[in-house]
Amino acid sequence: MASPSDHKATIIDGTAIAQTIRSEIADDVRQLSEKYGKVPGLAVVILGNRKDSQSYVSMKRKACAEVGIKSFDIDLPEQISEAELISKVHELNANPDIHGILVQLPLPKHINEEKVLIEIHLEKDVDGFHPLNIGKLAMKGREPLFVPCTPKGCLELLSRSGITIKGKNAVVVGRSNIVGLPVSLLLLKADATVTIVHSRSDDQERIIRGADIIIAAAGQAMMIKGSWIKPGAAVIDVGTNAIDDPSKKSGYRLVGDVDYKEACKVAGWITPVPGGVGPMTVAMLLKNTLDSAKRVFMQ
């Protein structure tokens, strides 16, 4: 019999799963185009030139092209006023060729994020952050029109890997509006017993060690050690943290919120960073845009 030190977690390959989903979406887009003579449209709005935001946006636009979704590129200056941005959003709301509107966050300090996001038409809110969509996600027996992309991607990774959620102990590490909170609501909808661990939680290690499913979204490099993980648990690592690495040309490498090498020796399943949750976020954005267009075309 193999000794425990030989244990290797099953790697959940987010890149491969996302590729499968993208080809399913491309097929659907082709069918819509043949049947209705129209394709889904996604407007991606970016302010200024933050490096990380620009790289996310170019990834999203490239992904659209790959599956046949029409991308509307809205590049605005960083100093644009809140009123001008909102009137741009209204213009996109009124354009019938656009089925999804995404405003790349974070926004510059002088703009109130909440005021802008609430202006996006509910039926075009493919990021799933409109308060009404989040509210419905939180309520039993209600379904939001859209679920936020990263949380949706996390659950898709679990289900496509054959991991049961119902009745399991799920621990979400982090309580952000973008991941922690919505992913805990989704797990609750899927009948997990959910605990949220955050920076003010006492005895984080003990709580995490009780988890059958861990969603790590704290933004703390390698915070979750191998010894914190229950043997056989499923670990979804949402973190992307840059740490110094002189051996790399860029001078840094990306790591998750979980100590990957250690976790691999204990966990049943684990997502790598990069190549785990990241590609799924973009795939779910495409899926939400496709679903939105289907609602319109099939009315």
Coordinates of C-alpha atoms in Angstrom, one line a residue:
M1 CA 0.0 0.0 0.0
A2 CA 1.3 3.5 -0.8
S3 CA 2.4 5.6 2.2
P4 CA 0.4 8.8 2.9
S5 CA 3.4 10.9 1.7
D6 CA 2.8 9.5 -1.8
H7 CA -0.7 11.0 -1.9
K8 CA -1.3 13.3 -4.8
A9 CA -4.5 15.4 -5.0
T10 CA -6.4 15.3 -8.3
I11 CA -5.6 18.5 -10.1
I12 CA -8.7 20.4 -11.3
D13 CA -7.6 21.7 -14.7
G14 CA -9.5 25.0 -15.0
T15 CA -7.9 25.8 -18.4
A16 CA -9.2 22.5 -19.9
I17 CA -12.7 22.8 -18.4
A18 CA -13.0 26.4 -19.5
Q19 CA -12.0 25.3 -23.0
T20 CA -14.7 22.7 -23.1
I21 CA -17.3 25.4 -22.0
R22 CA -16.0 27.8 -24.6
S23 CA -16.5 25.3 -27.4
E24 CA -20.1 24.6 -26.1
I25 CA -20.7 28.4 -26.2
A26 CA -19.2 28.7 -29.7
D27 CA -21.6 26.0 -30.9
D28 CA -24.6 27.8 -29.4
V29 CA -23.5 31.2 -30.8
R30 CA -23.3 29.6 -34.3
Q31 CA -26.8 28.1 -34.0
L32 CA -28.2 31.5 -32.9
S33 CA -26.5 33.2 -35.8
E34 CA -28.0 30.7 -38.3
K35 CA -31.4 30.8 -36.7
Y36 CA -31.9 34.5 -35.9
G37 CA -29.1 36.2 -38.0
K38 CA -27.8 37.8 -34.9
V39 CA -25.0 37.1 -32.3
P40 CA -24.7 38.0 -28.6
G41 CA -23.0 41.4 -27.9
L42 CA -20.8 42.3 -24.9
A43 CA -19.8 45.9 -24.0
V44 CA -16.6 46.0 -21.9
V45 CA -16.0 49.4 -20.3
I46 CA -12.6 50.4 -19.0
L47 CA -11.5 53.6 -17.4
G48 CA -7.8 54.7 -17.6
N49 CA -4.9 52.4 -18.0
R50 CA -4.3 50.3 -14.9
K51 CA -2.1 47.4 -16.0
D52 CA -4.0 44.6 -14.3
S53 CA -7.4 45.9 -15.5
Q54 CA -6.1 46.3 -19.1
S55 CA -4.8 42.7 -19.1
Y56 CA -8.2 41.4 -17.8
V57 CA -10.1 43.4 -20.4
S58 CA -7.9 42.3 -23.3
M59 CA -8.4 38.7 -22.2
K60 CA -12.2 39.2 -22.1
R61 CA -12.3 40.8 -25.6
K62 CA -10.1 38.0 -27.0
A63 CA -12.3 35.3 -25.5
C64 CA -15.4 37.0 -27.1
A65 CA -13.8 36.9 -30.6
E66 CA -12.9 33.2 -30.1
V67 CA -16.5 32.2 -29.5
G68 CA -18.2 34.6 -32.0
I69 CA -19.6 37.1 -29.5
K70 CA -19.4 40.7 -30.7
S71 CA -17.3 42.8 -28.4
F72 CA -18.0 46.5 -28.0
D73 CA -14.8 48.2 -26.7
I74 CA -15.5 51.2 -24.6
D75 CA -12.2 52.8 -23.5
L76 CA -12.7 56.0 -21.5
P77 CA -10.2 58.4 -19.9
E78 CA -9.6 57.9 -16.1
Q79 CA -10.7 61.5 -15.4
I80 CA -14.2 61.1 -16.9
S81 CA -16.9 62.4 -14.5
E82 CA -19.3 60.0 -12.8
A83 CA -22.2 61.7 -14.7
E84 CA -20.5 61.1 -18.1
L85 CA -19.8 57.4 -17.2
I86 CA -23.5 56.9 -16.2
S87 CA -24.7 58.5 -19.4
K88 CA -22.4 56.1 -21.3
V89 CA -24.0 53.2 -19.4
H90 CA -27.5 54.5 -20.4
E91 CA -26.4 54.6 -24.0
L92 CA -25.3 51.0 -23.8
N93 CA -28.5 50.0 -22.0
A94 CA -30.4 51.4 -25.0
N95 CA -28.4 49.6 -27.7
P96 CA -30.3 46.5 -28.8
D97 CA -27.1 44.8 -30.1
I98 CA -25.6 44.7 -26.7
H99 CA -26.8 41.9 -24.4
G100 CA -24.2 42.3 -21.6
I101 CA -22.4 45.3 -20.0
L102 CA -19.3 44.9 -18.0
V103 CA -17.7 47.8 -16.2
Q104 CA -14.2 46.8 -15.2
L105 CA -13.5 47.3 -11.5
P106 CA -12.0 49.0 -9.6
L107 CA -13.1 52.4 -10.7
P108 CA -11.1 55.6 -10.0
K109 CA -11.5 57.1 -6.5
H110 CA -13.7 60.0 -7.7
I111 CA -16.4 57.7 -9.0
N112 CA -19.0 55.9 -6.7
E113 CA -18.9 52.3 -7.8
E114 CA -22.4 51.5 -6.4
K115 CA -24.0 54.5 -8.2
V116 CA -22.6 53.3 -11.5
L117 CA -23.4 49.5 -11.2
I118 CA -27.0 50.2 -10.2
E119 CA -27.5 52.0 -13.5
I120 CA -26.7 48.9 -15.6
H121 CA -29.9 47.4 -16.9
L122 CA -30.8 44.4 -14.9
E123 CA -31.2 42.3 -18.0
K124 CA -27.6 43.2 -19.2
D125 CA -25.9 42.8 -15.8
V126 CA -23.7 39.9 -16.9
D127 CA -21.3 40.5 -14.0
G128 CA -24.2 39.8 -11.6
F129 CA -23.4 42.7 -9.2
H130 CA -26.6 44.6 -9.5
P131 CA -28.1 44.7 -6.0
L132 CA -31.3 43.1 -7.3
N133 CA -29.4 40.1 -8.7
I134 CA -27.3 39.8 -5.5
G135 CA -30.6 40.1 -3.4
K136 CA -32.3 37.3 -5.4
L137 CA -29.1 35.1 -5.0
A138 CA -29.5 35.6 -1.2
M139 CA -33.1 34.6 -1.1
K140 CA -34.5 31.1 -1.0
G141 CA -36.7 30.2 -3.9
R142 CA -35.6 33.2 -6.0
E143 CA -33.3 33.0 -9.0
P144 CA -31.1 35.9 -10.1
L145 CA -30.9 36.7 -13.8
F146 CA -27.1 36.4 -13.6
V147 CA -24.7 35.0 -11.0
P148 CA -21.3 36.7 -10.6
C149 CA -18.7 35.0 -12.9
T150 CA -16.0 33.9 -10.4
P151 CA -18.3 32.3 -7.9
K152 CA -20.3 30.6 -10.8
G153 CA -16.9 29.3 -12.1
C154 CA -16.0 27.9 -8.7
L155 CA -19.2 25.9 -8.5
E156 CA -18.9 24.8 -12.1
L157 CA -15.4 23.4 -11.3
L158 CA -16.8 21.4 -8.4
S159 CA -19.7 20.0 -10.4
R160 CA -17.7 19.1 -13.5
S161 CA -15.2 17.3 -11.3
G162 CA -18.0 15.2 -9.8
I163 CA -17.7 16.7 -6.3
T164 CA -20.8 16.5 -4.2
I165 CA -21.8 19.8 -2.5
K166 CA -25.1 18.8 -0.9
G167 CA -24.8 18.2 2.8
K168 CA -21.1 18.9 2.9
N169 CA -19.2 21.4 5.1
A170 CA -18.0 24.3 2.9
V171 CA -15.7 27.0 4.3
V172 CA -15.3 30.2 2.3
V173 CA -12.2 32.2 3.3
G174 CA -12.8 35.9 2.5
R175 CA -16.0 37.9 2.4
S176 CA -15.6 40.2 -0.6
N177 CA -18.6 41.4 -2.6
I178 CA -16.9 39.9 -5.7
V179 CA -16.2 36.4 -4.5
G180 CA -16.5 35.5 -0.8
L181 CA -20.1 36.6 -0.2
P182 CA -21.7 35.5 -3.5
V183 CA -19.9 32.1 -3.5
S184 CA -21.1 31.4 0.0
L185 CA -24.7 32.2 -1.1
L186 CA -24.3 29.9 -4.1
L187 CA -23.0 27.1 -1.9
L188 CA -26.0 27.6 0.4
K189 CA -28.3 27.3 -2.6
A190 CA -26.6 24.1 -3.4
D191 CA -27.4 22.7 0.1
A192 CA -23.9 22.9 1.6
T193 CA -23.4 23.9 5.3
V194 CA -21.5 27.1 4.9
T195 CA -19.0 28.9 7.2
I196 CA -17.3 32.2 6.2
V197 CA -13.9 32.8 7.6
H198 CA -12.5 36.4 7.5
S199 CA -9.7 38.6 8.9
R200 CA -11.6 39.0 12.3
S201 CA -12.4 35.3 12.7
D202 CA -10.9 33.5 15.8
D203 CA -9.2 30.1 15.3
Q204 CA -9.3 30.2 11.5
E205 CA -7.2 27.0 11.2
R206 CA -9.6 24.9 13.3
I207 CA -12.6 26.1 11.2
I208 CA -10.8 25.5 7.9
R209 CA -9.7 22.0 9.0
G210 CA -13.4 21.0 9.3
A211 CA -14.1 21.7 5.7
D212 CA -15.0 19.1 3.0
I213 CA -14.8 22.0 0.5
I214 CA -12.6 25.1 0.8
I215 CA -13.0 28.2 -1.3
A216 CA -10.0 30.3 -0.7
A217 CA -10.6 34.0 -1.6
A218 CA -8.7 36.1 1.0
G219 CA -6.0 37.6 -1.2
Q220 CA -3.3 36.4 1.2
A221 CA -0.4 34.5 -0.4
M222 CA -0.1 30.9 0.7
M223 CA -2.1 31.6 3.9
I224 CA -3.7 28.2 4.1
K225 CA -1.1 25.6 5.0
G226 CA -1.3 21.9 4.1
S227 CA -1.8 21.0 7.8
W228 CA -5.0 23.1 7.8
I229 CA -6.6 20.9 5.2
K230 CA -8.8 17.8 6.0
P231 CA -7.5 14.8 4.1
G232 CA -9.6 14.3 0.9
A233 CA -11.1 17.9 0.9
A234 CA -11.7 19.8 -2.3
V235 CA -9.8 23.0 -2.5
I236 CA -10.7 25.8 -4.9
D237 CA -8.1 28.5 -4.8
V238 CA -9.3 31.9 -6.1
G239 CA -6.3 33.9 -4.9
T240 CA -3.8 35.3 -7.3
N241 CA -0.9 36.9 -5.5
A242 CA 2.4 38.1 -6.9
I243 CA 5.4 37.1 -4.8
D244 CA 9.0 38.0 -5.6
D245 CA 10.9 35.4 -7.6
P246 CA 14.3 36.5 -8.9
S247 CA 14.5 33.4 -11.1
K248 CA 11.6 34.6 -13.2
K249 CA 12.1 37.1 -16.0
S250 CA 9.3 39.3 -14.6
G251 CA 10.8 39.2 -11.2
Y252 CA 7.7 37.6 -9.6
R253 CA 5.5 34.6 -9.8
L254 CA 1.8 34.1 -9.1
V255 CA 0.7 32.0 -6.1
G256 CA -2.7 31.3 -4.6
D257 CA -4.1 31.7 -1.1
V258 CA -3.2 28.0 -0.5
D259 CA 0.3 26.5 -0.1
Y260 CA -0.1 24.4 -3.2
K261 CA 2.8 22.0 -2.8
E262 CA 1.8 21.1 0.8
A263 CA -2.0 21.0 0.0
C264 CA -1.4 18.5 -2.9
K265 CA -0.2 16.0 -0.3
V266 CA -3.4 16.1 1.6
A267 CA -6.4 17.4 -0.5
G268 CA -8.6 15.2 -2.6
W269 CA -8.9 17.8 -5.4
I270 CA -7.1 21.2 -5.9
T271 CA -7.0 24.0 -8.4
P272 CA -3.6 25.3 -9.5
V273 CA -2.7 29.0 -9.7
P274 CA -2.6 30.1 -12.5
G275 CA -4.8 27.8 -14.6
G276 CA -7.5 27.1 -12.1
V277 CA -10.3 29.6 -11.4
G278 CA -9.0 32.4 -13.7
P279 CA -10.0 30.8 -17.0
M280 CA -13.4 29.9 -15.6
T281 CA -14.2 33.5 -14.7
V282 CA -13.9 34.5 -18.4
A283 CA -15.8 31.4 -19.6
M284 CA -18.7 32.2 -17.2
L285 CA -18.8 35.8 -18.5
L286 CA -19.3 34.5 -22.0
K287 CA -21.9 32.1 -20.7
N288 CA -23.9 34.9 -19.0
T289 CA -23.7 37.0 -22.2
L290 CA -24.9 34.0 -24.3
D291 CA -27.8 33.4 -21.8
S292 CA -28.8 37.1 -22.0
A293 CA -28.9 37.1 -25.8
K294 CA -31.0 33.8 -25.8
R295 CA -33.5 35.5 -23.5
V296 CA -33.9 38.4 -26.0
F297 CA -33.8 36.3 -29.3
M298 CA -36.2 33.6 -28.0
Q299 CA -38.9 36.0 -26.7

